[in-house]
């Protein structure tokens, strides 16, 4: 009986691993397809508030609080929403994945002239800044995934003519700052 249980557990794990790989391949297709998506009008502040509430559901089981702040109350921009979502979702999912229970994640938007800076700041473990995190199949640690999320976020950022980066926090708190910087049009 133990042999059967072990075989079933191994099979289930292999199926889970394959599901993660298939999901990543589908993400590649979605990201590449989104590059040809027509830009549309989007109230960025309403969008980010809604996404923050969605992410709170994801972070609830780890008791992680997600807080959104902005230096503007409203801003309507024209953007390919799927690409923006790809970046934001990856940043926040990584922040949740690499943060311990009970920590905080901040989603911060700052408008500066015709440029927007979107940051996801976590209280996770930090990163080795000498590693190219945006390389395909670059996997850090033993967490689930195949190492395509940041690669896809980079493709999405390039398609938005933006720039993304991930650095360790410079304040006294351990964690990362994932940043997207891009120019916007109304």
Tab-separated table of C-alpha atoms in Angstrom:
chain	number	residue	atom	x	y	z
A	1	UNK	CA	0.000	0.000	0.000
A	2	UNK	CA	2.841	2.431	0.795
A	3	UNK	CA	4.324	1.815	-2.669
A	4	UNK	CA	1.004	2.807	-4.270
A	5	UNK	CA	0.705	5.918	-2.101
A	6	UNK	CA	4.257	6.946	-2.988
A	7	UNK	CA	3.598	6.343	-6.696
A	8	UNK	CA	0.369	8.378	-6.537
A	9	UNK	CA	2.089	11.245	-4.690
A	10	UNK	CA	4.861	11.283	-7.299
A	11	UNK	CA	2.315	11.247	-10.133
A	12	UNK	CA	0.332	14.108	-8.578
A	13	UNK	CA	3.533	16.154	-8.140
A	14	UNK	CA	4.527	15.526	-11.769
A	15	UNK	CA	1.051	16.574	-12.928
A	16	UNK	CA	1.281	19.752	-10.821
A	17	UNK	CA	4.714	20.515	-12.309
A	18	UNK	CA	3.372	19.989	-15.838
A	19	UNK	CA	0.391	22.265	-15.113
A	20	UNK	CA	2.800	25.013	-14.036
A	21	UNK	CA	4.820	24.543	-17.248
A	22	UNK	CA	1.695	24.571	-19.447
A	23	UNK	CA	0.418	27.679	-17.671
A	24	UNK	CA	3.758	29.395	-18.331
A	25	UNK	CA	3.658	28.477	-22.010
A	26	UNK	CA	0.133	29.886	-22.238
A	27	UNK	CA	1.372	33.067	-20.529
A	28	UNK	CA	3.997	33.429	-23.271
A	29	UNK	CA	1.258	33.224	-25.900
A	30	UNK	CA	-0.902	35.749	-24.062
A	31	UNK	CA	2.002	38.177	-23.645
A	32	UNK	CA	3.008	37.920	-27.289
A	33	UNK	CA	-0.615	38.310	-28.402
A	34	UNK	CA	-1.099	41.313	-26.123
A	35	UNK	CA	1.669	43.150	-27.965
A	36	UNK	CA	-0.800	43.469	-30.848
A	37	UNK	CA	-3.726	44.459	-28.630
A	38	UNK	CA	-5.155	47.890	-29.373
A	39	UNK	CA	-4.471	50.418	-26.630
A	40	UNK	CA	-7.581	51.556	-24.790
A	41	UNK	CA	-8.583	54.253	-22.324
A	42	UNK	CA	-8.120	53.238	-18.707
A	43	UNK	CA	-8.646	55.111	-15.450
A	44	UNK	CA	-5.351	53.991	-13.949
A	45	UNK	CA	-6.178	54.812	-10.327
A	46	UNK	CA	-9.504	52.925	-10.414
A	47	UNK	CA	-7.749	50.020	-12.153
A	48	UNK	CA	-4.968	49.846	-9.533
A	49	UNK	CA	-7.450	50.071	-6.648
A	50	UNK	CA	-9.482	47.217	-8.150
A	51	UNK	CA	-6.356	45.117	-8.752
A	52	UNK	CA	-5.179	45.793	-5.177
A	53	UNK	CA	-8.484	44.430	-3.859
A	54	UNK	CA	-8.110	41.364	-6.106
A	55	UNK	CA	-4.567	40.784	-4.823
A	56	UNK	CA	-5.779	41.056	-1.224
A	57	UNK	CA	-7.794	37.887	-1.847
A	58	UNK	CA	-4.618	36.120	-3.037
A	59	UNK	CA	-2.619	37.271	-0.031
A	60	UNK	CA	-5.284	36.561	2.573
A	61	UNK	CA	-4.134	33.019	3.390
A	62	UNK	CA	-0.658	34.369	4.250
A	63	UNK	CA	-2.185	37.278	6.226
A	64	UNK	CA	-0.289	39.749	4.026
A	65	UNK	CA	-1.746	43.237	3.791
A	66	UNK	CA	-1.562	44.971	0.399
A	67	UNK	CA	-1.718	48.755	0.440
A	68	UNK	CA	-2.121	51.058	-2.589
A	69	UNK	CA	-0.984	54.683	-2.573
A	70	UNK	CA	-0.652	57.316	-5.281
A	71	UNK	CA	0.376	60.948	-5.564
A	72	UNK	CA	-2.623	61.559	-7.869
A	73	UNK	CA	-6.347	60.973	-7.368
A	74	UNK	CA	-7.270	60.212	-10.972
A	75	UNK	CA	-5.574	59.680	-14.310
A	76	UNK	CA	-7.018	58.435	-17.565
A	77	UNK	CA	-4.382	56.961	-19.873
A	78	UNK	CA	-4.325	55.004	-23.117
A	79	UNK	CA	-2.542	51.681	-22.681
A	80	UNK	CA	-2.567	48.008	-23.612
A	81	UNK	CA	-4.118	46.776	-20.374
A	82	UNK	CA	-3.101	43.120	-20.780
A	83	UNK	CA	0.574	44.073	-20.835
A	84	UNK	CA	0.256	46.305	-17.771
A	85	UNK	CA	-1.613	43.524	-15.999
A	86	UNK	CA	1.121	40.991	-16.877
A	87	UNK	CA	3.743	43.158	-15.185
A	88	UNK	CA	1.703	44.123	-12.122
A	89	UNK	CA	0.455	40.592	-11.550
A	90	UNK	CA	3.964	39.158	-11.739
A	91	UNK	CA	5.384	41.767	-9.371
A	92	UNK	CA	2.640	41.225	-6.782
A	93	UNK	CA	2.580	37.423	-7.057
A	94	UNK	CA	6.348	37.332	-6.507
A	95	UNK	CA	6.022	39.698	-3.558
A	96	UNK	CA	3.400	37.415	-2.007
A	97	UNK	CA	5.388	34.277	-2.807
A	98	UNK	CA	8.625	35.524	-1.237
A	99	UNK	CA	7.129	37.311	1.799
A	100	UNK	CA	6.537	35.658	5.135
A	101	UNK	CA	3.100	35.560	6.745
A	102	UNK	CA	1.876	38.788	8.299
A	103	UNK	CA	4.012	41.154	6.205
A	104	UNK	CA	2.965	44.129	4.052
A	105	UNK	CA	3.165	44.787	0.320
A	106	UNK	CA	2.864	48.311	-1.053
A	107	UNK	CA	1.696	49.182	-4.552
A	108	UNK	CA	2.744	52.773	-5.169
A	109	UNK	CA	2.064	54.933	-8.203
A	110	UNK	CA	3.836	58.214	-8.744
A	111	UNK	CA	3.230	60.599	-11.622
A	112	UNK	CA	6.153	62.801	-12.588
A	113	UNK	CA	5.614	65.040	-15.630
A	114	UNK	CA	4.699	62.673	-18.497
A	115	UNK	CA	6.176	59.634	-16.747
A	116	UNK	CA	4.571	57.084	-14.430
A	117	UNK	CA	6.478	55.058	-11.864
A	118	UNK	CA	4.717	52.005	-10.487
A	119	UNK	CA	6.425	50.209	-7.611
A	120	UNK	CA	5.601	47.019	-5.751
A	121	UNK	CA	7.507	47.037	-2.477
A	122	UNK	CA	7.635	43.937	-0.297
A	123	UNK	CA	9.066	42.789	3.019
A	124	UNK	CA	10.390	39.515	1.584
A	125	UNK	CA	13.870	37.988	1.597
A	126	UNK	CA	15.508	40.331	-0.887
A	127	UNK	CA	17.408	39.193	-3.983
A	128	UNK	CA	20.909	38.595	-5.251
A	129	UNK	CA	21.285	41.669	-7.475
A	130	UNK	CA	24.073	39.985	-9.449
A	131	UNK	CA	21.624	37.521	-11.027
A	132	UNK	CA	19.752	38.403	-14.233
A	133	UNK	CA	16.239	37.806	-12.921
A	134	UNK	CA	14.736	38.633	-16.326
A	135	UNK	CA	16.427	35.748	-18.156
A	136	UNK	CA	14.020	33.009	-19.283
A	137	UNK	CA	13.797	29.998	-16.947
A	138	UNK	CA	15.727	31.833	-14.211
A	139	UNK	CA	14.296	30.358	-11.048
A	140	UNK	CA	15.318	31.591	-7.621
A	141	UNK	CA	14.821	29.467	-4.512
A	142	UNK	CA	12.609	26.437	-4.159
A	143	UNK	CA	9.260	28.138	-4.747
A	144	UNK	CA	6.832	26.913	-7.430
A	145	UNK	CA	7.261	28.210	-10.944
A	146	UNK	CA	9.429	27.690	-14.002
A	147	UNK	CA	11.191	31.046	-14.093
A	148	UNK	CA	9.246	32.734	-16.891
A	149	UNK	CA	7.252	35.351	-14.978
A	150	UNK	CA	9.840	38.130	-14.907
A	151	UNK	CA	10.954	37.284	-18.439
A	152	UNK	CA	7.355	37.806	-19.605
A	153	UNK	CA	7.080	40.986	-17.520
A	154	UNK	CA	10.208	42.275	-19.294
A	155	UNK	CA	8.691	41.510	-22.719
A	156	UNK	CA	5.493	43.313	-21.668
A	157	UNK	CA	7.484	46.289	-20.371
A	158	UNK	CA	9.484	46.523	-23.597
A	159	UNK	CA	6.215	46.472	-25.570
A	160	UNK	CA	4.978	49.424	-23.492
A	161	UNK	CA	8.299	51.216	-24.112
A	162	UNK	CA	8.834	50.980	-20.377
A	163	UNK	CA	11.666	49.926	-18.137
A	164	UNK	CA	11.423	47.446	-15.284
A	165	UNK	CA	13.851	46.678	-12.511
A	166	UNK	CA	14.033	44.799	-9.246
A	167	UNK	CA	16.343	45.976	-6.499
A	168	UNK	CA	16.710	45.379	-2.806
A	169	UNK	CA	15.170	47.967	-0.531
A	170	UNK	CA	17.553	50.686	0.611
A	171	UNK	CA	15.754	51.379	3.898
A	172	UNK	CA	16.153	49.330	7.077
A	173	UNK	CA	13.580	46.733	6.003
A	174	UNK	CA	14.621	43.636	4.052
A	175	UNK	CA	12.704	43.152	0.825
A	176	UNK	CA	12.505	44.186	-2.812
A	177	UNK	CA	11.304	47.067	-4.922
A	178	UNK	CA	9.962	45.964	-8.303
A	179	UNK	CA	9.578	49.033	-10.506
A	180	UNK	CA	7.947	49.812	-13.832
A	181	UNK	CA	8.684	53.206	-15.367
A	182	UNK	CA	6.928	54.345	-18.525
A	183	UNK	CA	5.690	57.377	-20.397
A	184	UNK	CA	1.962	57.585	-20.885
A	185	UNK	CA	-0.446	59.170	-23.267
A	186	UNK	CA	-3.953	60.394	-22.559
